[in-house]
PDB file of C-alpha atoms in Angstrom:
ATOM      1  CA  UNK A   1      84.041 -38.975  12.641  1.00  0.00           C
ATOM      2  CA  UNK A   2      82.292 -39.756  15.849  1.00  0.00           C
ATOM      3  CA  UNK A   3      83.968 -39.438  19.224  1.00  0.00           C
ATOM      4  CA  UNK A   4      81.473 -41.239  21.357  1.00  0.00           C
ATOM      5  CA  UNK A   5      81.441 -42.853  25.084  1.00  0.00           C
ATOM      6  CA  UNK A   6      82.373 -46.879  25.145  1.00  0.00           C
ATOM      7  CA  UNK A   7      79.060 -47.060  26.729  1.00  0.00           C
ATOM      8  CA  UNK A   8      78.163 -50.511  24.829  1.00  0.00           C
ATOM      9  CA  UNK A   9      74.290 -49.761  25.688  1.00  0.00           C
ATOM     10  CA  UNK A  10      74.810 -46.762  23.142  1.00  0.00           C
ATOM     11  CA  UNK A  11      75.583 -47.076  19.456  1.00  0.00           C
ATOM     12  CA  UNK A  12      76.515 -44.254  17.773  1.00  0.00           C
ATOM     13  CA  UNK A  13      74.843 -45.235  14.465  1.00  0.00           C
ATOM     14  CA  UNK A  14      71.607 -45.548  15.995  1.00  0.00           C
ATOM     15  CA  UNK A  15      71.493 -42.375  17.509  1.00  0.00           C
ATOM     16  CA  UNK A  16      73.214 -40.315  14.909  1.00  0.00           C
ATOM     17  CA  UNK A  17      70.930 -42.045  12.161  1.00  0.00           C
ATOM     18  CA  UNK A  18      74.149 -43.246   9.825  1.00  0.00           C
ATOM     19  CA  UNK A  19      75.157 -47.121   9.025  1.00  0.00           C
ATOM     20  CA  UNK A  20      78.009 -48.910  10.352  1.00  0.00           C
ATOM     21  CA  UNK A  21      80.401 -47.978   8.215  1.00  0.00           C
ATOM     22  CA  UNK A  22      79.554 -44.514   7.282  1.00  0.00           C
ATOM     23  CA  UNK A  23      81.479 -43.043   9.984  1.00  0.00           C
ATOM     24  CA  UNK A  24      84.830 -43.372  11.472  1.00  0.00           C
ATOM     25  CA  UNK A  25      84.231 -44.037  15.418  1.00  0.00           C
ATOM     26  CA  UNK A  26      86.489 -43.821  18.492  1.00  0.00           C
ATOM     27  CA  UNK A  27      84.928 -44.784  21.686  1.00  0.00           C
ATOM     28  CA  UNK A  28      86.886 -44.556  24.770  1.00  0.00           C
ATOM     29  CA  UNK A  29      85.859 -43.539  28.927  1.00  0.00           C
ATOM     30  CA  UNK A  30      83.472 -40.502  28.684  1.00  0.00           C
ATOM     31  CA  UNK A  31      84.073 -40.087  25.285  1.00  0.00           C
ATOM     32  CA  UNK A  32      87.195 -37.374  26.211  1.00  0.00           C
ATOM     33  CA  UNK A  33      90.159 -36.040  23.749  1.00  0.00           C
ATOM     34  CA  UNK A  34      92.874 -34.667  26.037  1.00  0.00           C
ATOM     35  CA  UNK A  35      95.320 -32.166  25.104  1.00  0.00           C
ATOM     36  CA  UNK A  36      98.281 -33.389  23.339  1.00  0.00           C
ATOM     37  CA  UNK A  37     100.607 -32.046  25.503  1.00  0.00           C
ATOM     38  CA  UNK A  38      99.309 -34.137  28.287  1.00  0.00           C
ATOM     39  CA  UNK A  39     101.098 -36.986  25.888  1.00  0.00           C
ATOM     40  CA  UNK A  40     100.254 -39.333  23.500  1.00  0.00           C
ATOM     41  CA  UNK A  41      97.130 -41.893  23.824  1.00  0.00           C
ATOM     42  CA  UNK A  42      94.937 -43.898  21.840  1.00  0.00           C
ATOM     43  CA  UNK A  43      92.668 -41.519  21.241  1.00  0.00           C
ATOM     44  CA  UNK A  44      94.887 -38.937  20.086  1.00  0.00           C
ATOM     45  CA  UNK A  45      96.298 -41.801  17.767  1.00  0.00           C
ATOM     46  CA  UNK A  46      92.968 -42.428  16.240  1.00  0.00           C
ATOM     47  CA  UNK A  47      92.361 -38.701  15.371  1.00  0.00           C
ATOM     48  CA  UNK A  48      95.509 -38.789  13.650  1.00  0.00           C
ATOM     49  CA  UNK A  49      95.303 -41.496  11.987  1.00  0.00           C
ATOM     50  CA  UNK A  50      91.607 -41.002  10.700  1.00  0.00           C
ATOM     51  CA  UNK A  51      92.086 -37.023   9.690  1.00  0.00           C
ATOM     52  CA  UNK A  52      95.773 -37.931   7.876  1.00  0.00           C
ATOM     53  CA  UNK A  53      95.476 -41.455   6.268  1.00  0.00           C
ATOM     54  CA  UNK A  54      91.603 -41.771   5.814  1.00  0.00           C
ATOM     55  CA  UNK A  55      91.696 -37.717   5.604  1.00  0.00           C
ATOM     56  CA  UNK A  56      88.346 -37.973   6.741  1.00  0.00           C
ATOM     57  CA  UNK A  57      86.714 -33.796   6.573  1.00  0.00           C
ATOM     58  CA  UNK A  58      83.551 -34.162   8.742  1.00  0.00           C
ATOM     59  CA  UNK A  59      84.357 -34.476  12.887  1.00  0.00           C
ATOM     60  CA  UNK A  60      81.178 -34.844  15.088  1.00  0.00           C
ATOM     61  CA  UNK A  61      82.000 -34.673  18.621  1.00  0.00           C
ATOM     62  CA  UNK A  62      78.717 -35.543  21.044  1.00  0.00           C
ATOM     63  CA  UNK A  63      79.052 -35.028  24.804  1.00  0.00           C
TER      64      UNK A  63
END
């Protein structure tokens, strides 16, 4: 899992060195996760839903 900024000049395959595909991505605005008790947003949503359903094990988190 890559947590990544929506900068669309950046990929995050290219400069992690995996395929499109090989990773589950969520881009958002500076590539932040806040805390859930700030309340629920997409990004929270995504981690959930990638780490129950897809149960994916690996997380990668670049700044």
């Amino acid at each position: 899992m890559v947590i990544g900024c929506a900068d669309s000049r950046v990929c995050p395959s290219y400069v992690l060195g995996f395929q499109p595909g090989e990773a589950f991505t969520i881009r958002n605005v500076a590539n932040l996760v806040t805390p859930v008790q700030n309340g629920p947003t997409e990004t929270n949503s995504a981690l959930e839903f990638a780490v129950t359903t897809l149960q994916v094990s690996l997380n990668i988190i670049r700044k």
